[in-house]
mmCIF file of C-alpha atoms and ligand atoms in Angstrom:
data_model
loop_
_atom_site.group_PDB
_atom_site.id
_atom_site.type_symbol
_atom_site.label_atom_id
_atom_site.label_comp_id
_atom_site.label_asym_id
_atom_site.label_seq_id
_atom_site.Cartn_x
_atom_site.Cartn_y
_atom_site.Cartn_z
ATOM 1 C CA MET A 199 9.259 7.557 34.724
ATOM 2 C CA SER A 200 11.202 9.676 32.278
ATOM 3 C CA ILE A 201 12.383 7.909 29.124
ATOM 4 C CA ARG A 202 16.142 8.193 28.877
ATOM 5 C CA ILE A 203 17.156 8.802 25.270
ATOM 6 C CA ALA A 204 20.578 8.484 23.655
ATOM 7 C CA VAL A 205 21.215 10.479 20.482
ATOM 8 C CA ILE A 206 23.856 8.896 18.278
ATOM 9 C CA GLY A 207 25.558 11.331 15.916
ATOM 10 C CA ALA A 208 26.074 14.961 16.856
ATOM 11 C CA GLY A 209 26.145 16.523 13.390
ATOM 12 C CA LEU A 210 23.444 18.785 11.947
ATOM 13 C CA MET A 211 20.525 16.396 12.528
ATOM 14 C CA GLY A 212 21.928 14.796 15.689
ATOM 15 C CA ALA A 213 22.269 18.208 17.308
ATOM 16 C CA ASP A 214 18.725 19.076 16.236
ATOM 17 C CA HIS A 215 17.362 15.832 17.712
ATOM 18 C CA ALA A 216 19.285 16.520 20.935
ATOM 19 C CA ARG A 217 17.631 19.960 21.046
ATOM 20 C CA ILE A 218 14.176 18.492 20.411
ATOM 21 C CA VAL A 219 14.631 15.882 23.157
ATOM 22 C CA ALA A 220 15.940 18.468 25.627
ATOM 23 C CA GLN A 221 13.405 21.192 24.871
ATOM 24 C CA GLU A 222 10.341 19.750 23.177
ATOM 25 C CA LEU A 223 9.727 16.192 24.371
ATOM 26 C CA PRO A 224 7.929 16.089 27.711
ATOM 27 C CA GLY A 225 8.530 12.851 29.608
ATOM 28 C CA THR A 226 12.048 12.308 28.292
ATOM 29 C CA THR A 227 15.614 12.935 29.404
ATOM 30 C CA LEU A 228 18.510 13.586 27.065
ATOM 31 C CA GLN A 229 20.708 10.904 28.614
ATOM 32 C CA VAL A 230 23.662 10.551 26.237
ATOM 33 C CA VAL A 231 24.961 12.347 23.163
ATOM 34 C CA CYS A 232 27.332 10.053 21.308
ATOM 35 C CA ASP A 233 29.634 10.892 18.423
ATOM 36 C CA MET A 234 32.903 9.345 17.209
ATOM 37 C CA ASP A 235 34.253 12.868 17.560
ATOM 38 C CA GLY A 236 34.341 13.240 21.361
ATOM 39 C CA ALA A 237 34.709 17.024 21.286
ATOM 40 C CA ARG A 238 31.602 17.337 19.134
ATOM 41 C CA ALA A 239 29.644 14.980 21.387
ATOM 42 C CA LYS A 240 30.694 17.008 24.424
ATOM 43 C CA THR A 241 29.758 20.348 22.848
ATOM 44 C CA VAL A 242 26.253 19.180 21.896
ATOM 45 C CA ALA A 243 25.785 17.368 25.236
ATOM 46 C CA GLU A 244 26.705 20.539 27.127
ATOM 47 C CA GLU A 245 24.600 22.786 24.931
ATOM 48 C CA TYR A 246 21.444 20.760 25.602
ATOM 49 C CA GLY A 247 22.195 19.595 29.132
ATOM 50 C CA ALA A 248 22.664 15.871 28.424
ATOM 51 C CA VAL A 249 23.505 13.692 31.413
ATOM 52 C CA ASP A 250 26.564 12.259 29.631
ATOM 53 C CA PHE A 251 28.428 12.124 26.342
ATOM 54 C CA ALA A 252 30.187 9.186 24.671
ATOM 55 C CA THR A 253 32.109 8.112 21.576
ATOM 56 C CA ASP A 254 31.149 4.434 21.278
ATOM 57 C CA PRO A 255 27.727 3.915 19.612
ATOM 58 C CA GLU A 256 27.311 0.182 20.390
ATOM 59 C CA GLY A 257 28.393 0.745 23.990
ATOM 60 C CA THR A 258 25.897 3.599 24.257
ATOM 61 C CA ILE A 259 23.023 1.487 22.904
ATOM 62 C CA SER A 260 23.637 -1.250 25.475
ATOM 63 C CA ARG A 261 23.906 1.067 28.527
ATOM 64 C CA ASP A 262 21.486 0.289 31.351
ATOM 65 C CA ASP A 263 20.622 3.957 31.737
ATOM 66 C CA VAL A 264 19.463 4.254 28.092
ATOM 67 C CA ASP A 265 15.836 3.288 27.319
ATOM 68 C CA ALA A 266 15.549 4.393 23.683
ATOM 69 C CA VAL A 267 17.813 5.594 20.897
ATOM 70 C CA ILE A 268 17.786 8.182 18.122
ATOM 71 C CA ILE A 269 20.228 7.429 15.304
ATOM 72 C CA ALA A 270 21.461 10.433 13.352
ATOM 73 C CA SER A 271 24.964 9.262 12.463
ATOM 74 C CA PRO A 272 26.146 8.884 8.816
ATOM 75 C CA ASP A 273 23.821 6.924 6.496
ATOM 76 C CA PHE A 274 26.028 3.813 6.283
ATOM 77 C CA THR A 275 25.769 3.299 10.068
ATOM 78 C CA HIS A 276 21.952 3.358 10.213
ATOM 79 C CA ALA A 277 21.321 -0.340 9.500
ATOM 80 C CA PRO A 278 24.073 -1.810 11.735
ATOM 81 C CA LEU A 279 23.150 0.480 14.634
ATOM 82 C CA SER A 280 19.440 -0.311 14.184
ATOM 83 C CA MET A 281 20.361 -4.003 14.414
ATOM 84 C CA ALA A 282 22.253 -3.274 17.641
ATOM 85 C CA CYS A 283 19.118 -1.584 19.031
ATOM 86 C CA ILE A 284 16.980 -4.608 18.122
ATOM 87 C CA ALA A 285 19.532 -6.896 19.808
ATOM 88 C CA ALA A 286 19.460 -4.696 22.918
ATOM 89 C CA GLY A 287 15.626 -4.674 22.868
ATOM 90 C CA LYS A 288 15.495 -0.860 22.560
ATOM 91 C CA ARG A 289 13.164 1.144 20.365
ATOM 92 C CA VAL A 290 14.903 3.390 17.881
ATOM 93 C CA LEU A 291 14.035 6.426 15.819
ATOM 94 C CA CYS A 292 16.461 6.093 12.923
ATOM 95 C CA GLU A 293 17.085 8.947 10.507
ATOM 96 C CA LYS A 294 16.408 8.174 6.857
ATOM 97 C CA PRO A 295 17.548 6.213 4.927
ATOM 98 C CA LEU A 296 17.476 2.911 6.818
ATOM 99 C CA SER A 297 20.086 1.876 4.289
ATOM 100 C CA GLN A 298 20.890 2.763 0.712
ATOM 101 C CA GLN A 299 21.027 -0.993 -0.003
ATOM 102 C CA SER A 300 17.706 -2.808 -0.122
ATOM 103 C CA ASP A 301 19.466 -6.067 0.947
ATOM 104 C CA GLU A 302 20.553 -4.423 4.150
ATOM 105 C CA CYS A 303 16.987 -3.182 4.766
ATOM 106 C CA LEU A 304 15.769 -6.760 4.311
ATOM 107 C CA ALA A 305 18.291 -7.971 6.895
ATOM 108 C CA VAL A 306 17.025 -5.380 9.385
ATOM 109 C CA MET A 307 13.422 -6.407 8.671
ATOM 110 C CA GLN A 308 14.365 -10.038 9.267
ATOM 111 C CA ALA A 309 16.011 -9.211 12.600
ATOM 112 C CA GLU A 310 12.946 -7.232 13.646
ATOM 113 C CA GLN A 311 10.591 -10.037 12.684
ATOM 114 C CA ALA A 312 12.761 -12.579 14.516
ATOM 115 C CA ALA A 313 12.583 -10.363 17.613
ATOM 116 C CA GLY A 314 8.796 -10.557 17.307
ATOM 117 C CA ALA A 315 8.057 -6.834 17.685
ATOM 118 C CA LYS A 316 8.610 -3.556 15.890
ATOM 119 C CA PHE A 317 11.599 -1.634 17.176
ATOM 120 C CA ILE A 318 12.362 0.760 14.332
ATOM 121 C CA GLN A 319 10.592 3.985 13.454
ATOM 122 C CA LEU A 320 12.211 5.699 10.482
ATOM 123 C CA GLY A 321 12.730 9.451 10.387
ATOM 124 C CA PHE A 322 10.658 10.178 7.294
ATOM 125 C CA MET A 323 9.296 13.245 9.092
ATOM 126 C CA ARG A 324 7.350 14.641 6.160
ATOM 127 C CA ARG A 325 4.529 12.218 6.976
ATOM 128 C CA TYR A 326 3.897 14.527 9.962
ATOM 129 C CA ASP A 327 3.859 17.735 7.895
ATOM 130 C CA GLN A 328 0.389 19.307 7.851
ATOM 131 C CA SER A 329 0.267 19.743 4.046
ATOM 132 C CA TYR A 330 0.921 16.090 3.319
ATOM 133 C CA MET A 331 -1.562 15.149 6.056
ATOM 134 C CA ASP A 332 -4.161 17.371 4.361
ATOM 135 C CA MET A 333 -3.425 15.681 1.023
ATOM 136 C CA ARG A 334 -3.946 12.260 2.547
ATOM 137 C CA ASP A 335 -7.215 13.387 4.125
ATOM 138 C CA ALA A 336 -8.338 14.888 0.815
ATOM 139 C CA ILE A 337 -8.013 11.437 -0.729
ATOM 140 C CA THR A 338 -9.600 9.440 2.070
ATOM 141 C CA SER A 339 -12.512 11.907 2.394
ATOM 142 C CA GLY A 340 -13.162 11.578 -1.360
ATOM 143 C CA ARG A 341 -12.959 15.364 -1.795
ATOM 144 C CA LEU A 342 -10.543 15.210 -4.747
ATOM 145 C CA GLY A 343 -12.037 12.250 -6.511
ATOM 146 C CA ARG A 344 -9.632 9.610 -7.717
ATOM 147 C CA PRO A 345 -6.007 10.780 -7.455
ATOM 148 C CA LEU A 346 -4.285 11.000 -10.838
ATOM 149 C CA MET A 347 -0.928 12.690 -10.379
ATOM 150 C CA MET A 348 1.377 14.175 -7.805
ATOM 151 C CA HIS A 349 3.907 16.884 -8.677
ATOM 152 C CA ASN A 350 6.869 17.381 -6.348
ATOM 153 C CA PHE A 351 9.735 19.865 -6.154
ATOM 154 C CA HIS A 352 12.536 19.493 -3.604
ATOM 155 C CA ARG A 353 15.233 22.141 -3.666
ATOM 156 C CA ASN A 354 18.275 22.594 -1.462
ATOM 157 C CA VAL A 355 20.483 25.687 -1.491
ATOM 158 C CA ALA A 356 23.652 23.711 -2.263
ATOM 159 C CA THR A 357 24.946 20.154 -2.123
ATOM 160 C CA PRO A 358 26.478 19.102 1.206
ATOM 161 C CA ALA A 359 29.719 18.063 -0.587
ATOM 162 C CA SER A 360 31.354 19.081 -3.848
ATOM 163 C CA ASP A 361 31.493 15.457 -5.056
ATOM 164 C CA PHE A 362 27.686 15.077 -4.741
ATOM 165 C CA THR A 363 26.219 13.362 -7.808
ATOM 166 C CA GLY A 364 22.849 12.923 -9.502
ATOM 167 C CA ALA A 365 22.754 9.369 -8.144
ATOM 168 C CA MET A 366 23.221 10.772 -4.624
ATOM 169 C CA ALA A 367 20.276 13.132 -5.183
ATOM 170 C CA ILE A 368 18.240 9.958 -5.763
ATOM 171 C CA THR A 369 19.619 7.993 -2.800
ATOM 172 C CA ASN A 370 19.872 10.866 -0.288
ATOM 173 C CA SER A 371 17.242 13.517 -1.072
ATOM 174 C CA ALA A 372 14.526 11.836 -3.165
ATOM 175 C CA PRO A 373 13.718 9.132 -0.545
ATOM 176 C CA HIS A 374 11.659 11.802 1.241
ATOM 177 C CA GLU A 375 9.380 12.070 -1.796
ATOM 178 C CA PHE A 376 9.489 8.320 -2.510
ATOM 179 C CA ASP A 377 8.198 7.720 1.007
ATOM 180 C CA VAL A 378 5.713 10.527 1.510
ATOM 181 C CA VAL A 379 4.067 10.176 -1.905
ATOM 182 C CA ARG A 380 3.431 6.435 -1.516
ATOM 183 C CA HIS A 381 2.139 7.234 1.991
ATOM 184 C CA VAL A 382 -0.221 9.963 0.709
ATOM 185 C CA LEU A 383 -1.448 7.919 -2.248
ATOM 186 C CA GLY A 384 -1.532 4.641 -0.330
ATOM 187 C CA THR A 385 0.094 2.777 -3.185
ATOM 188 C CA GLU A 386 3.443 1.430 -4.443
ATOM 189 C CA TYR A 387 5.548 2.228 -7.505
ATOM 190 C CA VAL A 388 5.968 -0.019 -10.506
ATOM 191 C CA SER A 389 8.506 1.973 -12.515
ATOM 192 C CA ILE A 390 10.814 4.963 -12.504
ATOM 193 C CA ALA A 391 12.555 7.022 -15.187
ATOM 194 C CA ALA A 392 15.170 9.686 -14.380
ATOM 195 C CA TYR A 393 16.770 12.518 -16.354
ATOM 196 C CA GLN A 394 19.102 15.462 -15.830
ATOM 197 C CA PRO A 395 19.286 18.727 -17.747
ATOM 198 C CA ARG A 396 22.746 20.153 -18.528
ATOM 199 C CA ARG A 397 24.077 22.997 -16.369
ATOM 200 C CA SER A 398 26.495 25.616 -17.634
ATOM 201 C CA ASP A 399 28.963 24.871 -14.809
ATOM 202 C CA ASP A 400 30.232 21.681 -13.156
ATOM 203 C CA LEU A 401 27.753 21.680 -10.261
ATOM 204 C CA VAL A 402 25.384 18.732 -10.090
ATOM 205 C CA ALA A 403 22.262 19.420 -12.158
ATOM 206 C CA PRO A 404 18.706 18.736 -10.993
ATOM 207 C CA VAL A 405 17.341 15.217 -11.360
ATOM 208 C CA VAL A 406 13.823 14.866 -12.735
ATOM 209 C CA MET A 407 12.004 11.590 -12.169
ATOM 210 C CA VAL A 408 8.704 10.183 -13.376
ATOM 211 C CA LEU A 409 7.247 7.241 -11.487
ATOM 212 C CA GLU A 410 4.209 5.095 -12.220
ATOM 213 C CA THR A 411 2.198 3.566 -9.383
ATOM 214 C CA THR A 412 0.427 0.233 -9.134
ATOM 215 C CA ASP A 413 -2.858 2.141 -9.373
ATOM 216 C CA GLY A 414 -1.876 3.863 -12.627
ATOM 217 C CA GLN A 415 -1.002 7.266 -11.169
ATOM 218 C CA LEU A 416 1.923 9.395 -12.332
ATOM 219 C CA VAL A 417 4.332 11.035 -9.914
ATOM 220 C CA ASN A 418 6.973 13.499 -10.929
ATOM 221 C CA ILE A 419 9.809 14.607 -8.683
ATOM 222 C CA GLU A 420 12.376 17.333 -9.257
ATOM 223 C CA ILE A 421 15.374 17.195 -6.932
ATOM 224 C CA ASN A 422 17.522 20.277 -7.276
ATOM 225 C CA ASN A 423 20.385 20.248 -4.814
ATOM 226 C CA ASN A 424 21.940 23.443 -6.168
ATOM 227 C CA ALA A 425 18.896 25.698 -6.268
ATOM 228 C CA SER A 426 20.895 28.452 -4.516
ATOM 229 C CA TYR A 427 17.914 30.696 -3.610
ATOM 230 C CA GLY A 428 16.633 28.746 -0.587
ATOM 231 C CA TYR A 429 15.266 25.490 0.809
ATOM 232 C CA ASP A 430 12.020 25.000 -1.069
ATOM 233 C CA VAL A 431 9.646 22.034 -1.136
ATOM 234 C CA ARG A 432 6.452 22.106 -3.173
ATOM 235 C CA ALA A 433 3.821 19.543 -3.976
ATOM 236 C CA GLU A 434 0.474 19.338 -5.677
ATOM 237 C CA LEU A 435 -1.854 16.382 -5.733
ATOM 238 C CA VAL A 436 -4.204 16.254 -8.702
ATOM 239 C CA GLY A 437 -7.428 14.305 -8.484
ATOM 240 C CA GLU A 438 -10.226 13.802 -10.994
ATOM 241 C CA GLU A 439 -12.354 16.419 -9.220
ATOM 242 C CA GLY A 440 -9.856 18.929 -7.847
ATOM 243 C CA THR A 441 -6.319 19.515 -6.672
ATOM 244 C CA ILE A 442 -4.622 20.268 -3.373
ATOM 245 C CA ALA A 443 -1.335 22.170 -3.279
ATOM 246 C CA MET A 444 1.165 22.836 -0.512
ATOM 247 C CA ASN A 445 1.414 26.498 0.451
ATOM 248 C CA ASN A 446 4.779 28.124 0.846
ATOM 249 C CA VAL A 447 5.355 28.064 4.613
ATOM 250 C CA ALA A 448 6.331 31.549 5.724
ATOM 251 C CA TYR A 449 5.149 33.185 8.929
ATOM 252 C CA SER A 450 6.016 36.727 7.900
ATOM 253 C CA ARG A 451 5.809 38.947 4.873
ATOM 254 C CA PHE A 452 8.189 41.840 4.265
ATOM 255 C CA ASP A 453 7.060 45.027 2.553
ATOM 256 C CA SER A 454 9.890 47.360 1.633
ATOM 257 C CA ASN A 455 11.486 49.052 -1.369
ATOM 258 C CA LEU A 456 8.282 48.776 -3.412
ATOM 259 C CA THR A 457 8.435 45.027 -2.918
ATOM 260 C CA ASN A 458 6.444 42.428 -1.065
ATOM 261 C CA SER A 459 8.453 39.323 -0.108
ATOM 262 C CA THR A 460 8.700 36.284 2.153
ATOM 263 C CA ALA A 461 11.905 34.512 3.184
ATOM 264 C CA TYR A 462 13.159 30.955 2.636
ATOM 265 C CA ASP A 463 14.899 28.802 5.205
ATOM 266 C CA ALA A 464 18.470 27.777 4.426
ATOM 267 C CA ASP A 465 17.707 24.114 5.142
ATOM 268 C CA TRP A 466 14.964 21.721 6.210
ATOM 269 C CA ARG A 467 15.176 22.053 9.987
ATOM 270 C CA GLY A 468 13.027 25.185 10.199
ATOM 271 C CA ARG A 469 10.618 24.209 7.436
ATOM 272 C CA TYR A 470 9.913 20.872 9.104
ATOM 273 C CA ALA A 471 10.310 21.888 12.767
ATOM 274 C CA GLU A 472 6.696 21.045 13.567
ATOM 275 C CA ALA A 473 6.881 17.749 11.649
ATOM 276 C CA TYR A 474 10.004 16.710 13.595
ATOM 277 C CA ARG A 475 8.307 17.654 16.862
ATOM 278 C CA ARG A 476 5.200 15.589 16.040
ATOM 279 C CA GLN A 477 7.286 12.675 14.779
ATOM 280 C CA ASN A 478 9.501 12.586 17.861
ATOM 281 C CA ARG A 479 6.493 12.823 20.190
ATOM 282 C CA ASP A 480 4.957 9.878 18.338
ATOM 283 C CA PHE A 481 8.234 8.011 18.883
ATOM 284 C CA VAL A 482 8.005 8.646 22.630
ATOM 285 C CA ARG A 483 4.457 7.205 22.616
ATOM 286 C CA PHE A 484 5.813 4.196 20.691
ATOM 287 C CA VAL A 485 8.462 3.664 23.389
ATOM 288 C CA GLN A 486 5.882 4.051 26.160
ATOM 289 C CA THR A 487 3.181 1.806 24.694
ATOM 290 C CA GLY A 488 4.976 -0.506 22.261
ATOM 291 C CA GLU A 489 2.281 0.414 19.737
ATOM 292 C CA PHE A 490 3.745 1.418 16.370
ATOM 293 C CA PRO A 491 2.633 4.952 15.348
ATOM 294 C CA ALA A 492 -0.294 4.915 12.909
ATOM 295 C CA ILE A 493 1.437 7.167 10.359
ATOM 296 C CA GLY A 494 5.039 6.354 11.288
ATOM 297 C CA SER A 495 7.486 4.959 8.785
ATOM 298 C CA SER A 496 8.691 1.417 9.453
ATOM 299 C CA ALA A 497 11.625 -0.728 8.330
ATOM 300 C CA TRP A 498 9.336 -1.935 5.511
ATOM 301 C CA ASP A 499 8.956 1.673 4.336
ATOM 302 C CA GLY A 500 12.743 2.017 4.480
ATOM 303 C CA TYR A 501 13.053 -1.064 2.267
ATOM 304 C CA CYS A 502 10.499 0.341 -0.212
ATOM 305 C CA SER A 503 12.279 3.656 -0.636
ATOM 306 C CA ALA A 504 15.662 1.904 -0.966
ATOM 307 C CA MET A 505 14.227 -0.303 -3.746
ATOM 308 C CA VAL A 506 12.867 2.721 -5.608
ATOM 309 C CA ALA A 507 16.159 4.584 -5.175
ATOM 310 C CA GLU A 508 18.128 1.618 -6.556
ATOM 311 C CA ALA A 509 15.856 1.487 -9.603
ATOM 312 C CA GLY A 510 16.110 5.282 -9.916
ATOM 313 C CA VAL A 511 19.900 5.180 -10.025
ATOM 314 C CA ARG A 512 19.742 2.454 -12.704
ATOM 315 C CA ALA A 513 17.248 4.583 -14.653
ATOM 316 C CA LEU A 514 19.496 7.641 -14.494
ATOM 317 C CA GLN A 515 22.594 5.708 -15.486
ATOM 318 C CA SER A 516 20.954 3.766 -18.316
ATOM 319 C CA GLY A 517 18.646 6.501 -19.577
ATOM 320 C CA THR A 518 15.788 3.985 -19.611
ATOM 321 C CA LYS A 519 12.689 3.398 -17.520
ATOM 322 C CA GLN A 520 13.288 0.731 -14.861
ATOM 323 C CA SER A 521 10.771 -1.451 -13.111
ATOM 324 C CA VAL A 522 10.547 -1.498 -9.324
ATOM 325 C CA GLU A 523 10.226 -5.075 -8.140
ATOM 326 C CA MET A 524 9.608 -5.381 -4.445
ATOM 327 C CA ILE A 525 9.014 -8.452 -2.309
ATOM 328 C CA GLN A 526 5.504 -9.126 -1.035
ATOM 329 C CA LYS A 527 4.812 -7.053 2.075
ATOM 330 C CA PRO A 528 5.320 -9.341 5.108
ATOM 331 C CA GLU A 529 2.218 -9.792 7.281
ATOM 332 C CA PHE A 530 4.296 -8.424 10.188
ATOM 333 C CA TYR A 531 4.222 -4.926 8.581
ATOM 334 C CA ALA A 532 0.541 -5.018 7.557
HETATM 335 C C1 ISE B 639 18.955 15.644 3.628
HETATM 336 O O1 ISE B 639 19.690 14.478 3.900
HETATM 337 C C2 ISE B 639 17.637 15.561 4.266
HETATM 338 O O2 ISE B 639 17.233 14.582 4.819
HETATM 339 C C3 ISE B 639 16.764 16.729 4.036
HETATM 340 O O3 ISE B 639 15.533 16.591 4.679
HETATM 341 C C4 ISE B 639 16.566 16.878 2.558
HETATM 342 O O4 ISE B 639 15.781 17.993 2.268
HETATM 343 C C5 ISE B 639 17.880 16.992 1.836
HETATM 344 O O5 ISE B 639 17.650 17.059 0.470
HETATM 345 C C6 ISE B 639 18.743 15.796 2.146
HETATM 346 O O6 ISE B 639 19.963 15.929 1.481
#
C-alpha cells in the first residue's frame, strides 16, 4: 500500500520535498501540501499533483488519510509539530534544526521516549552525501590512520534576510557541519570558539569556529553566508596516515574564451539532490519497517547540534572558548 505523505511548509524546502515525494519516492503518494499561506499550498500541491492542500498543520498531521509527515515549515515550528506527530503516532522527517533551543529538543526526546519508539528522523541530509560517506568509511577501514582534524567550508551566495547575524550563521547554517562532522568522526565536541573578521560593508561577515572533540581532534568550520560567487561546501579530513578531501561536485566543464571553468549552484538543493533522495528513501523505509535508519539523524542528534550551537553563540558573543556540556546519551538512542 502506498504511504500517504503530508508535506508541511511550502517554501523553498517544502516545495523541494513535495517534488521529491511526487517524482522520486516509489511507494509513496503526495497526499497533502500544507502551508499557512493557502495560495502557496495550492500552487505547490497543483504543481506536484498532491491529492489535497491545507492550511492547518495540526489538522493535517491528524488526518486519517496521512500516514507520515515531512516538516519543512519555519524553524520555530519544528519541535511543536514533531510533538504533534509523536502524539498522532506518525513518523516524521523533520527539517533541521529540531529546535534552536536544546531544552525544546530535550522535551521532544522525552515525548519520543515516553511513546516507546522512534518517530523522528531529522533532515541532516549531508550524512547521505557520498563524500562524507567516503570519509566515514576511510576512518572505519583504517585507511587514514587516526583522524586528527577536519576542515570545513560552507558558503552561501547571500543571507536569506538582511537582518541575518553571525549568531544566526551558527544556529541556522553551521548545524549541518556540527552534525555531519560528529557523525563522520564518531565523537562529540567538548568546546567551541568562534570569531568573525571585519567586512568593509555592513553585510554579515563569515564566522570561523574551532571545536575540540572528546577524542582530542580539532575541527574548524568557516560559515560564509555572503560568499556571493556560489553555493560552495568543502571539507577535508586529515588522519595520521593520509587525508581525504571532498571534490567540487560539477558534472560539466566549460572551455571557452581561453578559459576552463565549472559552474556553482545558487543554493544547496542541486548540490545535495542525491543526498536528499537517499535520505527521503531511507525515511520511507523507516515508515514501512519502523526500523530507524542506520545513518539517519535522530532527535538526540538534533539535541547535540543545538547544544553546540548554543555554546557557539556564547563563544562568538563573549570572544572566549566555551565548553559544550551535554547530558549522557539516553540508552533509547544508543
Ligand atoms: C539553510 O537553512 C540550509 O539548511 C542549507 O542546507 C544551508 O546550506 C544553508 O546555509 C542554511 O542557511
